[in-house]
Structures are given as structure tokens and as C-alpha cells.
Short mmCIF file of C-alpha atoms in Angstrom, two decimals:
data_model
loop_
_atom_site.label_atom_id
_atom_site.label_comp_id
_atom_site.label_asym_id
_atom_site.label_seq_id
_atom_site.Cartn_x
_atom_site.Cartn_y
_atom_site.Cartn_z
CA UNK A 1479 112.69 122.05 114.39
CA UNK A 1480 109.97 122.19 112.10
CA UNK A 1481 110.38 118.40 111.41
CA UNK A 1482 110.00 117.30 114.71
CA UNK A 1483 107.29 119.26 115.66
CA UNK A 1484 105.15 117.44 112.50
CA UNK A 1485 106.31 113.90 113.82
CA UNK A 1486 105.34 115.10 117.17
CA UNK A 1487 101.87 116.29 115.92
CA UNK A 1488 101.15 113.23 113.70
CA UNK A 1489 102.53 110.91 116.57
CA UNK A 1490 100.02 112.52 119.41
CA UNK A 1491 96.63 112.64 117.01
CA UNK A 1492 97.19 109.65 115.82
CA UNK A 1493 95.45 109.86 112.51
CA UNK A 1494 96.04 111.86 109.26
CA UNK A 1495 93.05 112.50 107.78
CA UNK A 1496 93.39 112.21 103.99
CA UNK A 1497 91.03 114.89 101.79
CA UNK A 1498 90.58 113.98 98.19
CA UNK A 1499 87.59 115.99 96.50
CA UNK A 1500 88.06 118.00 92.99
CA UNK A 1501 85.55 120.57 95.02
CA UNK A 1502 88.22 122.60 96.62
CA UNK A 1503 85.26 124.81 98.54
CA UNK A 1504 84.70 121.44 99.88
CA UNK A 1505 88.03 120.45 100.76
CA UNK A 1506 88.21 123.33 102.57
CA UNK A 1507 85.06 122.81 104.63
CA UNK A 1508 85.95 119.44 105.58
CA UNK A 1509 89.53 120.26 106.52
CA UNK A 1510 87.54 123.05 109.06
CA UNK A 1511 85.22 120.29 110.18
CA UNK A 1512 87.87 118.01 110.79
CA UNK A 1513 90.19 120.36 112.78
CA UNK A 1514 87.34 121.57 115.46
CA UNK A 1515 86.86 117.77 116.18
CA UNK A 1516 90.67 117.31 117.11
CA UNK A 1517 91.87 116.13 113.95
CA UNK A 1518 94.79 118.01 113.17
CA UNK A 1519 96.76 116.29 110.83
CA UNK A 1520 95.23 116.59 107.22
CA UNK A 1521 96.87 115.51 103.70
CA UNK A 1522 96.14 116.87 100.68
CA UNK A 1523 96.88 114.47 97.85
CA UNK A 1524 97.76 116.11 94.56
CA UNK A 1525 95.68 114.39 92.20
CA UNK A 1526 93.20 116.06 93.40
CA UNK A 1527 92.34 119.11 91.07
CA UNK A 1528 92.59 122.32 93.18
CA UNK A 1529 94.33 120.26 96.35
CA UNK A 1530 97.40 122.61 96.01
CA UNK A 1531 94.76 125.84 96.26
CA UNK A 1532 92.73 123.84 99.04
CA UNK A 1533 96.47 123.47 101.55
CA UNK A 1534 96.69 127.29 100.68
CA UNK A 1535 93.83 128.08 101.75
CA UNK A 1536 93.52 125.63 105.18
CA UNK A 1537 97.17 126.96 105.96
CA UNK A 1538 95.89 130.26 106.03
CA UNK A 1539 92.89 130.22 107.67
CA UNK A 1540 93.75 127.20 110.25
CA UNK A 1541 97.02 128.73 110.93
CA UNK A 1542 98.43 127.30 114.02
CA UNK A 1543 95.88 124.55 114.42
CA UNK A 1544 96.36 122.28 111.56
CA UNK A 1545 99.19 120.44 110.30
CA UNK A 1546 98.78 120.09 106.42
CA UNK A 1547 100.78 117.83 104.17
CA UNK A 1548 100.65 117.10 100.53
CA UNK A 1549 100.29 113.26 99.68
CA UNK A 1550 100.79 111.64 96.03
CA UNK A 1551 104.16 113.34 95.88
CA UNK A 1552 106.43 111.33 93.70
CA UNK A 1553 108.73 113.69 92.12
CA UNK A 1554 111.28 116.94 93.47
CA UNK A 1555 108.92 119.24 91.61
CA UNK A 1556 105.87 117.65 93.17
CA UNK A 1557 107.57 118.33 96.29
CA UNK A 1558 108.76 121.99 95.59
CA UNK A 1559 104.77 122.95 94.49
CA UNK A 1560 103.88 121.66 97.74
CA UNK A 1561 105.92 123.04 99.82
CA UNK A 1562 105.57 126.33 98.17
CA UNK A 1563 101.92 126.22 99.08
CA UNK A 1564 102.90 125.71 102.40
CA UNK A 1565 102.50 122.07 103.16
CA UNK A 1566 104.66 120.88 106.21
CA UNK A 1567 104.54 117.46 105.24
CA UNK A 1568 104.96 115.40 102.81
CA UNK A 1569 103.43 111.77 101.31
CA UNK A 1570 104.67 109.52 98.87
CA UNK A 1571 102.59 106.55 97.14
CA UNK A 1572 105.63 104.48 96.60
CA UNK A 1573 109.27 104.98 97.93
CA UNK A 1574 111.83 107.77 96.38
CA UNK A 1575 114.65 108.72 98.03
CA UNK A 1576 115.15 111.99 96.13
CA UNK A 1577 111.95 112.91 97.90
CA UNK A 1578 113.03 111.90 101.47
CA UNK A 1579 116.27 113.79 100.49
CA UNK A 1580 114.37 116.86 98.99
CA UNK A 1581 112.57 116.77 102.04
CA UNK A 1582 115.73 116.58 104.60
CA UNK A 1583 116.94 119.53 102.86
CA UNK A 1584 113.87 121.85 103.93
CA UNK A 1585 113.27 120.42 107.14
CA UNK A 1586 110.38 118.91 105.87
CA UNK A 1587 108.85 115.93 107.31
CA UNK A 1588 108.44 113.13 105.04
CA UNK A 1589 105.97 109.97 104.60
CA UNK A 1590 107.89 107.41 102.09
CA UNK A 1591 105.14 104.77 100.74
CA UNK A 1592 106.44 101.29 101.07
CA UNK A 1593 105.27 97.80 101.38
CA UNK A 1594 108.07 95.48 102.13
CA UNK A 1595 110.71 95.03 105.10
CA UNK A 1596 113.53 96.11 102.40
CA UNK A 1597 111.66 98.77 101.39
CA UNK A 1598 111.06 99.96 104.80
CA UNK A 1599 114.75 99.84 105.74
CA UNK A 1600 115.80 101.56 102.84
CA UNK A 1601 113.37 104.65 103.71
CA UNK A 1602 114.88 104.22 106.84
CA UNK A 1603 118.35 104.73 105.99
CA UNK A 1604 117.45 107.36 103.90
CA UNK A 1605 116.58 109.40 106.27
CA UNK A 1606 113.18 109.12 107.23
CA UNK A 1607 111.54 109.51 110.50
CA UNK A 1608 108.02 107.95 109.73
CA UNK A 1609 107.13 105.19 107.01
CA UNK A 1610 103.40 104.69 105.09
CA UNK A 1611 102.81 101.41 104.97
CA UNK A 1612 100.93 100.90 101.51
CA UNK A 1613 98.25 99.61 100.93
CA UNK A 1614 97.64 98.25 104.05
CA UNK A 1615 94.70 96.67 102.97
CA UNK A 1616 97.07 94.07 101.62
CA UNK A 1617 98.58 93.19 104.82
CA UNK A 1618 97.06 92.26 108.57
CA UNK A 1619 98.52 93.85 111.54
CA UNK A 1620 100.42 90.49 112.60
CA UNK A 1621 102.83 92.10 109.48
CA UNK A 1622 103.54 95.02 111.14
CA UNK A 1623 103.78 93.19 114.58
CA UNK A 1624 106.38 90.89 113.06
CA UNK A 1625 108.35 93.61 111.64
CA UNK A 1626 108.93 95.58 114.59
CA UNK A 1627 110.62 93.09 115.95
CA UNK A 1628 113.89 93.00 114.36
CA UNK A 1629 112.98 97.00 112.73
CA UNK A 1630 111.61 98.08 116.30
CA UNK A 1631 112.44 101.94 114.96
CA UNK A 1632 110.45 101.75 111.94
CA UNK A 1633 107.67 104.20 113.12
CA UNK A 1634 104.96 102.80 110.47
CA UNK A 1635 102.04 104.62 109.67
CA UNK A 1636 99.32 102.16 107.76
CA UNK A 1637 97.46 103.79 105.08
CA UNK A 1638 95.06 102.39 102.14
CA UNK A 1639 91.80 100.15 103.51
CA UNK A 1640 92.35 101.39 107.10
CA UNK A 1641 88.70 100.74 108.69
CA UNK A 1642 87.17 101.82 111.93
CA UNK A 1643 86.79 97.75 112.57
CA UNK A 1644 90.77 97.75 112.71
CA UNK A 1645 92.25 100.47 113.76
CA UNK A 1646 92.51 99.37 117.09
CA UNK A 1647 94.20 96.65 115.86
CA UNK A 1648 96.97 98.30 113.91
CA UNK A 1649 97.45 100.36 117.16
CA UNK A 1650 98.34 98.06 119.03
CA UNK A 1651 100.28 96.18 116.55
CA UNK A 1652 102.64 99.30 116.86
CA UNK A 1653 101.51 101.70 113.76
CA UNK A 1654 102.29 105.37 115.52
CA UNK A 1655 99.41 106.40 113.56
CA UNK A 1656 96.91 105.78 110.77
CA UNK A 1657 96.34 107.12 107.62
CA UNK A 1658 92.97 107.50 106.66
CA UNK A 1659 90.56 108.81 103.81
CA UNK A 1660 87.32 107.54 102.40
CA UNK A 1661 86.62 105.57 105.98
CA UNK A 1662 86.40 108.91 107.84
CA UNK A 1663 85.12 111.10 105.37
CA UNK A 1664 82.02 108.84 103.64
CA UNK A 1665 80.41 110.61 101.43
CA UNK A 1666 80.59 113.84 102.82
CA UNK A 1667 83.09 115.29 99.76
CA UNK A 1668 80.67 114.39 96.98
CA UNK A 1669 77.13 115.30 99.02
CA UNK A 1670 78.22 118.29 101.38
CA UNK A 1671 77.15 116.76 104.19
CA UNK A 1672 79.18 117.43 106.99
CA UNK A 1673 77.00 117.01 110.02
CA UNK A 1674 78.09 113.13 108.68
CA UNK A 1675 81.74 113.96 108.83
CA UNK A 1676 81.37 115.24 112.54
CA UNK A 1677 79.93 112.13 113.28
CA UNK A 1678 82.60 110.16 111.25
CA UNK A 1679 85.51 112.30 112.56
CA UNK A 1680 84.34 111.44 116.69
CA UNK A 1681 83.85 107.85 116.45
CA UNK A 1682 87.68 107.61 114.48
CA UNK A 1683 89.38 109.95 117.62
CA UNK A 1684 87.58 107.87 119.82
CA UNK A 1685 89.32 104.59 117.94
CA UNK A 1686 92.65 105.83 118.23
CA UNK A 1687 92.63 107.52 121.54
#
């Protein structure tokens, strides 16, 4: 149940809003910032120091309106830390099946990274609902478009050099939703500013609405 109401989240915003900041007072403004603009699916990734204290916190305080995940995740115990801090998702750089397993086994929805048709079948028949395509940046959205045609149930999520320019593009290539970091949240993690990020966070819902 708790599985498909994160697919069902990420699905209907349409954007996961990667935070990566060692400032975890930051990380925690941002992810507030983010949520009253109607972006409700954040990732934490884990090499960020203090990410694991920063989903604590925004799962505390945001309780019921955010969906927070844990990205980098690469090994069991990665995935175990992250879920004990209360992450309801889960992302992966590359593809592991032990993850996507790890994840099955506490209905826990799960983001495989991969990059190529076999790699997105194989995170398929593993189990998982939703695949990051990564990096994106090294593909167009023609790839995608192609690939849905014989995979037309890979629900693909780009991620890595996503920009405002093309998200429409990926959208309509038939990505469910977009992953997204440095293009949404500038500068605003290093400065503070995040009058910037409000700005930043509009224009994106407005892409991918």
C-alpha cells in the first residue's frame, strides 16, 4: 500500500526534487520551501553529510505533505539507514537488484539507476515499478521515445542534466516524471537564498504541469 501510494505521488507531481547541501539547516529549509510550492516529492542523496538527519527531520515536520526518499543508495545497509530514518523511497545511481529486492521486502518504492534498454528490463523484471534513467544528460528524449515502444511499461524517470529548456520534452517523450537537482535549486543551498528557490520551484511546476 505504501508502495503505490509513492508511485502515485511521484507519478501526479511530476518532479522529484533532488536536495544535496552538507548544510542540513539548509536542507531542511529548502525541502519546506519546496513543499509549500507543490513540490512534494524530495530525495535526499546520501553523500550528502547530514542528508540522513535532514529526511528525519522533513519527515517529521512535513508529515503528511512530503514524500521523502533517499537517493545514492547502492548497498542493503544504505538502504536499511534510510529507511530507518524514515525515507519512503528509495534511489539508486546505478542498477542493484539486492536493492530493488531489499526494497520489495519493506514495501518500499524503489528508483533503480540505469542507462541501457537491458538494463532497464532487467530492473524491470526485478521488480521495479519506476526506472531512473541516468544520466540523462547523455541521451535525448528520441531515446526514451524509442524505447517505449517495444518496453511501453518501463515508467522512466530521467535524472542527471534535466533542464527547464527540456523538460517538456522528456514529458512528452513519455518520462512519468523528472528528476531534478541543481536546475531547480541554483544556488540557493550554498547562499541561503530561497526567495530564488520559490522562483525556481514555480517556473519547474509550471514545466511539468
Amino acid at each position: 500500500m505504501m508502495t503505490a501510494t509513492t508511485h502515485r505521488a511521484i507519478r501526479d507531481t511530476r518532479l522529484v526534487a533532488i536536495l544535496r547541501s552538507p548544510d542540513t539547516d539548509r536542507l531542511a529549509a529548502a525541502a519546506h520551501v519546496l513543499v509549500e510550492e507543490g513540490v512534494r516529492v524530495l530525495e535526499f542523496p546520501l553523500t550528502s553529510p547530514g542528508a540522513l538527519d535532514a529526511l528525519r527531520h522533513t519527515v517529521e515536520v512535513l508529515d503528511g505533505r512530503a514524500v521523502v526518499g533517499a537517493g545514492t543508495v547502492r548497498t542493503v545497509d544504505e538502504a536499511q539507514r534510510a529507511l530507518d530514518a524514515g525515507a519512503r523511497f528509495l534511489v539508486s545511481p546505478s542498477l542493484s537488484v539486492p536493492v530493488i529486492e531489499y526494497a520489495h521486502a519493506h514495501d518500499t518504492a524503489v528508483l533503480p539507476g540505469t542507462f541501457t534498454p537491458t538494463e532497464i528490463c532487467t530492473a524491470l523484471e526485478a521488480g521495479a515499478e519506476l526506472v531512473k534513467l541516468f544520466p540523462a544528460a547523455s541521451h535525448q528524449p528520441e531515446f526514451l521515445r524509442q524505447l517505449r515502444v517495444p518496453l511501453p511499461e518501463a515508467d522512466v524517470v530521467p535524472t542527471g542534466g534535466v533542464g527547464l529548456a527540456d523538460a517538456a520534452a522528456w514529458l512528452a517523450a513519455g518520462a512519468v516524471a523528472l528528476g531534478v537537482g541543481s536546475p531547480l535549486t541554483g544556488d540557493t543551498l550554498e547562499t541561503g537564498d530561497f526567495a530564488q528557490l520559490r522562483v525556481r520551484a514555480r517556473a519547474w511546476k509550471a514545466a511539468v504541469s
